[in-house]
């Protein structure tokens, strides 16, 4: 068979290749769009991350094929959903370990008294100021007591006239 019109054949071949490349068999983008639409609906409804409706959205994002070009975006959404569903650390977070600012009861009480003093300074009425002044005075009295009884580890306080008791090993 002889081709008489090479330009026509080349044009047909090019048109066929373009048509095939435009016909994508990747269902990922469509699945991603459907999942993102549902994701947005649940966000608009202000549903908490622990709500069972999010399991449906998670399943839709997981249904996006691994070899799809939309999988990277689906993985980002899945990671965000997983992070939102993780259990929060227990409260209070305001008091760190044994060292550092806010670690002791004295530090916490001092911060509370400081906060009350600021609120008293921002009060708009005399009645509010007087109430906060009374609460602040109580807070400061408690702080003085805490400071008087607060000692670093290893510095035990003994009533006057009493000696520190020696450990049993040294008593022999």
mmCIF file of C-alpha atoms in Angstrom:
data_model
loop_
_atom_site.group_PDB
_atom_site.id
_atom_site.type_symbol
_atom_site.label_atom_id
_atom_site.label_comp_id
_atom_site.label_asym_id
_atom_site.label_seq_id
_atom_site.Cartn_x
_atom_site.Cartn_y
_atom_site.Cartn_z
ATOM 1 C CA UNK A 1 0.000 0.000 0.000
ATOM 2 C CA UNK A 2 1.321 3.329 -0.989
ATOM 3 C CA UNK A 3 0.663 6.587 0.872
ATOM 4 C CA UNK A 4 -0.060 9.314 -1.602
ATOM 5 C CA UNK A 5 -0.522 12.208 0.824
ATOM 6 C CA UNK A 6 2.172 12.165 3.512
ATOM 7 C CA UNK A 7 0.950 15.433 4.993
ATOM 8 C CA UNK A 8 -2.557 14.081 5.490
ATOM 9 C CA UNK A 9 -1.238 10.915 7.124
ATOM 10 C CA UNK A 10 0.998 12.885 9.477
ATOM 11 C CA UNK A 11 -1.888 15.168 10.401
ATOM 12 C CA UNK A 12 -4.152 12.178 11.120
ATOM 13 C CA UNK A 13 -1.447 10.535 13.236
ATOM 14 C CA UNK A 14 -0.874 13.741 15.193
ATOM 15 C CA UNK A 15 -4.636 14.229 15.729
ATOM 16 C CA UNK A 16 -4.928 10.634 16.982
ATOM 17 C CA UNK A 17 -2.079 11.080 19.450
ATOM 18 C CA UNK A 18 -3.557 14.321 20.751
ATOM 19 C CA UNK A 19 -6.965 12.708 21.158
ATOM 20 C CA UNK A 20 -5.482 9.786 23.089
ATOM 21 C CA UNK A 21 -3.425 12.019 25.360
ATOM 22 C CA UNK A 22 -6.495 14.126 26.136
ATOM 23 C CA UNK A 23 -8.492 11.065 27.150
ATOM 24 C CA UNK A 24 -7.130 10.343 30.596
ATOM 25 C CA UNK A 25 -8.082 7.142 32.333
ATOM 26 C CA UNK A 26 -7.031 8.595 35.713
ATOM 27 C CA UNK A 27 -10.107 8.676 37.990
ATOM 28 C CA UNK A 28 -8.030 10.307 40.770
ATOM 29 C CA UNK A 29 -8.781 13.975 40.069
ATOM 30 C CA UNK A 30 -12.513 13.288 39.956
ATOM 31 C CA UNK A 31 -12.384 11.287 43.212
ATOM 32 C CA UNK A 32 -10.265 13.985 44.827
ATOM 33 C CA UNK A 33 -12.763 16.681 43.819
ATOM 34 C CA UNK A 34 -15.647 14.668 45.274
ATOM 35 C CA UNK A 35 -13.749 14.097 48.540
ATOM 36 C CA UNK A 36 -12.716 17.752 48.785
ATOM 37 C CA UNK A 37 -16.316 18.868 48.258
ATOM 38 C CA UNK A 38 -17.452 16.665 51.158
ATOM 39 C CA UNK A 39 -14.446 17.835 53.216
ATOM 40 C CA UNK A 40 -15.507 21.460 52.707
ATOM 41 C CA UNK A 41 -19.128 20.647 53.633
ATOM 42 C CA UNK A 42 -18.034 19.189 56.966
ATOM 43 C CA UNK A 43 -15.765 22.145 57.661
ATOM 44 C CA UNK A 44 -18.646 24.535 56.944
ATOM 45 C CA UNK A 45 -20.798 22.546 59.396
ATOM 46 C CA UNK A 46 -18.078 22.983 62.084
ATOM 47 C CA UNK A 47 -18.056 19.265 62.843
ATOM 48 C CA UNK A 48 -15.365 18.182 65.307
ATOM 49 C CA UNK A 49 -12.611 15.948 63.948
ATOM 50 C CA UNK A 50 -13.880 13.023 66.036
ATOM 51 C CA UNK A 51 -17.293 13.059 64.327
ATOM 52 C CA UNK A 52 -18.020 9.815 62.412
ATOM 53 C CA UNK A 53 -18.786 11.791 59.234
ATOM 54 C CA UNK A 54 -15.041 12.377 58.815
ATOM 55 C CA UNK A 55 -14.496 8.620 58.383
ATOM 56 C CA UNK A 56 -16.410 8.830 55.099
ATOM 57 C CA UNK A 57 -14.190 11.659 53.877
ATOM 58 C CA UNK A 58 -11.075 9.764 54.935
ATOM 59 C CA UNK A 59 -12.250 6.751 52.946
ATOM 60 C CA UNK A 60 -12.853 8.948 49.894
ATOM 61 C CA UNK A 61 -9.331 10.389 50.069
ATOM 62 C CA UNK A 62 -7.877 6.895 50.536
ATOM 63 C CA UNK A 63 -9.824 5.711 47.456
ATOM 64 C CA UNK A 64 -7.765 8.000 45.209
ATOM 65 C CA UNK A 65 -5.477 5.555 43.346
ATOM 66 C CA UNK A 66 -1.828 5.443 44.474
ATOM 67 C CA UNK A 67 -0.599 6.036 40.908
ATOM 68 C CA UNK A 68 -2.895 9.013 40.300
ATOM 69 C CA UNK A 69 -1.501 12.505 39.852
ATOM 70 C CA UNK A 70 -4.057 13.630 42.471
ATOM 71 C CA UNK A 71 -2.702 11.244 45.138
ATOM 72 C CA UNK A 72 -0.214 13.766 46.560
ATOM 73 C CA UNK A 73 -3.022 16.194 47.384
ATOM 74 C CA UNK A 74 -5.144 13.377 48.834
ATOM 75 C CA UNK A 75 -2.210 12.361 51.064
ATOM 76 C CA UNK A 76 -1.914 15.941 52.344
ATOM 77 C CA UNK A 77 -5.595 15.950 53.301
ATOM 78 C CA UNK A 78 -5.275 12.531 54.953
ATOM 79 C CA UNK A 79 -2.323 13.750 57.029
ATOM 80 C CA UNK A 80 -4.293 16.815 58.118
ATOM 81 C CA UNK A 81 -7.286 14.679 59.098
ATOM 82 C CA UNK A 82 -5.055 12.272 61.040
ATOM 83 C CA UNK A 83 -3.398 15.132 62.923
ATOM 84 C CA UNK A 84 -6.785 16.651 63.782
ATOM 85 C CA UNK A 85 -8.057 13.339 65.166
ATOM 86 C CA UNK A 86 -5.060 12.697 67.432
ATOM 87 C CA UNK A 87 -5.689 12.856 71.138
ATOM 88 C CA UNK A 88 -4.703 16.181 72.691
ATOM 89 C CA UNK A 89 -2.179 16.171 75.521
ATOM 90 C CA UNK A 90 -3.650 16.431 78.999
ATOM 91 C CA UNK A 91 -3.998 19.840 80.630
ATOM 92 C CA UNK A 92 -2.525 21.858 82.280
ATOM 93 C CA UNK A 93 0.302 22.642 79.914
ATOM 94 C CA UNK A 94 1.147 25.873 81.705
ATOM 95 C CA UNK A 95 3.326 24.206 84.334
ATOM 96 C CA UNK A 96 6.407 22.577 82.838
ATOM 97 C CA UNK A 97 8.614 20.018 84.620
ATOM 98 C CA UNK A 98 10.520 20.585 87.824
ATOM 99 C CA UNK A 99 12.597 23.514 86.594
ATOM 100 C CA UNK A 100 12.058 26.739 84.762
ATOM 101 C CA UNK A 101 9.591 29.582 84.990
ATOM 102 C CA UNK A 102 6.214 28.509 86.329
ATOM 103 C CA UNK A 103 7.545 25.255 87.751
ATOM 104 C CA UNK A 104 6.870 25.935 91.418
ATOM 105 C CA UNK A 105 3.747 26.883 93.334
ATOM 106 C CA UNK A 106 5.434 30.158 94.232
ATOM 107 C CA UNK A 107 5.964 31.026 90.550
ATOM 108 C CA UNK A 108 2.360 30.139 89.727
ATOM 109 C CA UNK A 109 0.995 32.228 92.615
ATOM 110 C CA UNK A 110 3.255 35.147 91.676
ATOM 111 C CA UNK A 111 1.911 35.022 88.107
ATOM 112 C CA UNK A 112 -1.677 34.904 89.393
ATOM 113 C CA UNK A 113 -1.099 37.964 91.599
ATOM 114 C CA UNK A 114 0.508 39.805 88.687
ATOM 115 C CA UNK A 115 -2.493 39.028 86.503
ATOM 116 C CA UNK A 116 -4.871 40.329 89.172
ATOM 117 C CA UNK A 117 -2.839 43.535 89.496
ATOM 118 C CA UNK A 118 -3.057 44.104 85.739
ATOM 119 C CA UNK A 119 -6.814 43.519 85.764
ATOM 120 C CA UNK A 120 -7.166 45.943 88.646
ATOM 121 C CA UNK A 121 -5.275 48.582 86.662
ATOM 122 C CA UNK A 122 -7.549 48.043 83.643
ATOM 123 C CA UNK A 123 -10.787 48.145 85.676
ATOM 124 C CA UNK A 124 -13.202 50.890 84.620
ATOM 125 C CA UNK A 125 -15.261 51.212 87.802
ATOM 126 C CA UNK A 126 -14.337 51.760 91.441
ATOM 127 C CA UNK A 127 -16.471 48.811 92.542
ATOM 128 C CA UNK A 128 -14.536 46.451 90.257
ATOM 129 C CA UNK A 129 -11.217 47.931 91.408
ATOM 130 C CA UNK A 130 -12.142 47.494 95.074
ATOM 131 C CA UNK A 131 -13.197 43.887 94.537
ATOM 132 C CA UNK A 132 -9.992 43.098 92.649
ATOM 133 C CA UNK A 133 -7.936 44.883 95.345
ATOM 134 C CA UNK A 134 -9.373 42.560 98.031
ATOM 135 C CA UNK A 135 -8.681 39.479 95.911
ATOM 136 C CA UNK A 136 -5.163 40.763 95.160
ATOM 137 C CA UNK A 137 -4.444 41.328 98.863
ATOM 138 C CA UNK A 138 -5.489 37.743 99.605
ATOM 139 C CA UNK A 139 -3.326 36.509 96.731
ATOM 140 C CA UNK A 140 -0.320 38.460 98.006
ATOM 141 C CA UNK A 141 -0.799 37.107 101.547
ATOM 142 C CA UNK A 142 -0.878 33.567 100.160
ATOM 143 C CA UNK A 143 2.257 34.329 98.141
ATOM 144 C CA UNK A 144 4.116 35.494 101.249
ATOM 145 C CA UNK A 145 3.186 32.246 103.043
ATOM 146 C CA UNK A 146 4.298 30.152 100.070
ATOM 147 C CA UNK A 147 7.598 32.007 99.812
ATOM 148 C CA UNK A 148 8.232 31.568 103.553
ATOM 149 C CA UNK A 149 7.725 27.804 103.323
ATOM 150 C CA UNK A 150 9.288 27.229 99.932
ATOM 151 C CA UNK A 151 12.805 25.821 99.965
ATOM 152 C CA UNK A 152 14.917 24.297 97.227
ATOM 153 C CA UNK A 153 15.316 20.500 97.289
ATOM 154 C CA UNK A 154 17.858 19.439 99.927
ATOM 155 C CA UNK A 155 17.275 22.458 102.149
ATOM 156 C CA UNK A 156 14.959 21.050 104.767
ATOM 157 C CA UNK A 157 13.549 23.402 107.371
ATOM 158 C CA UNK A 158 13.453 22.313 111.003
ATOM 159 C CA UNK A 159 11.646 24.047 113.814
ATOM 160 C CA UNK A 160 13.933 26.095 116.104
ATOM 161 C CA UNK A 161 15.783 24.004 118.676
ATOM 162 C CA UNK A 162 15.512 20.761 116.713
ATOM 163 C CA UNK A 163 18.414 19.190 114.953
ATOM 164 C CA UNK A 164 18.084 17.430 111.642
ATOM 165 C CA UNK A 165 17.655 13.724 112.169
ATOM 166 C CA UNK A 166 20.574 11.736 110.898
ATOM 167 C CA UNK A 167 19.855 8.792 108.634
ATOM 168 C CA UNK A 168 19.718 5.410 110.373
ATOM 169 C CA UNK A 169 23.098 4.348 108.937
ATOM 170 C CA UNK A 170 24.931 7.285 110.518
ATOM 171 C CA UNK A 171 23.283 6.826 113.933
ATOM 172 C CA UNK A 172 25.528 3.880 114.872
#
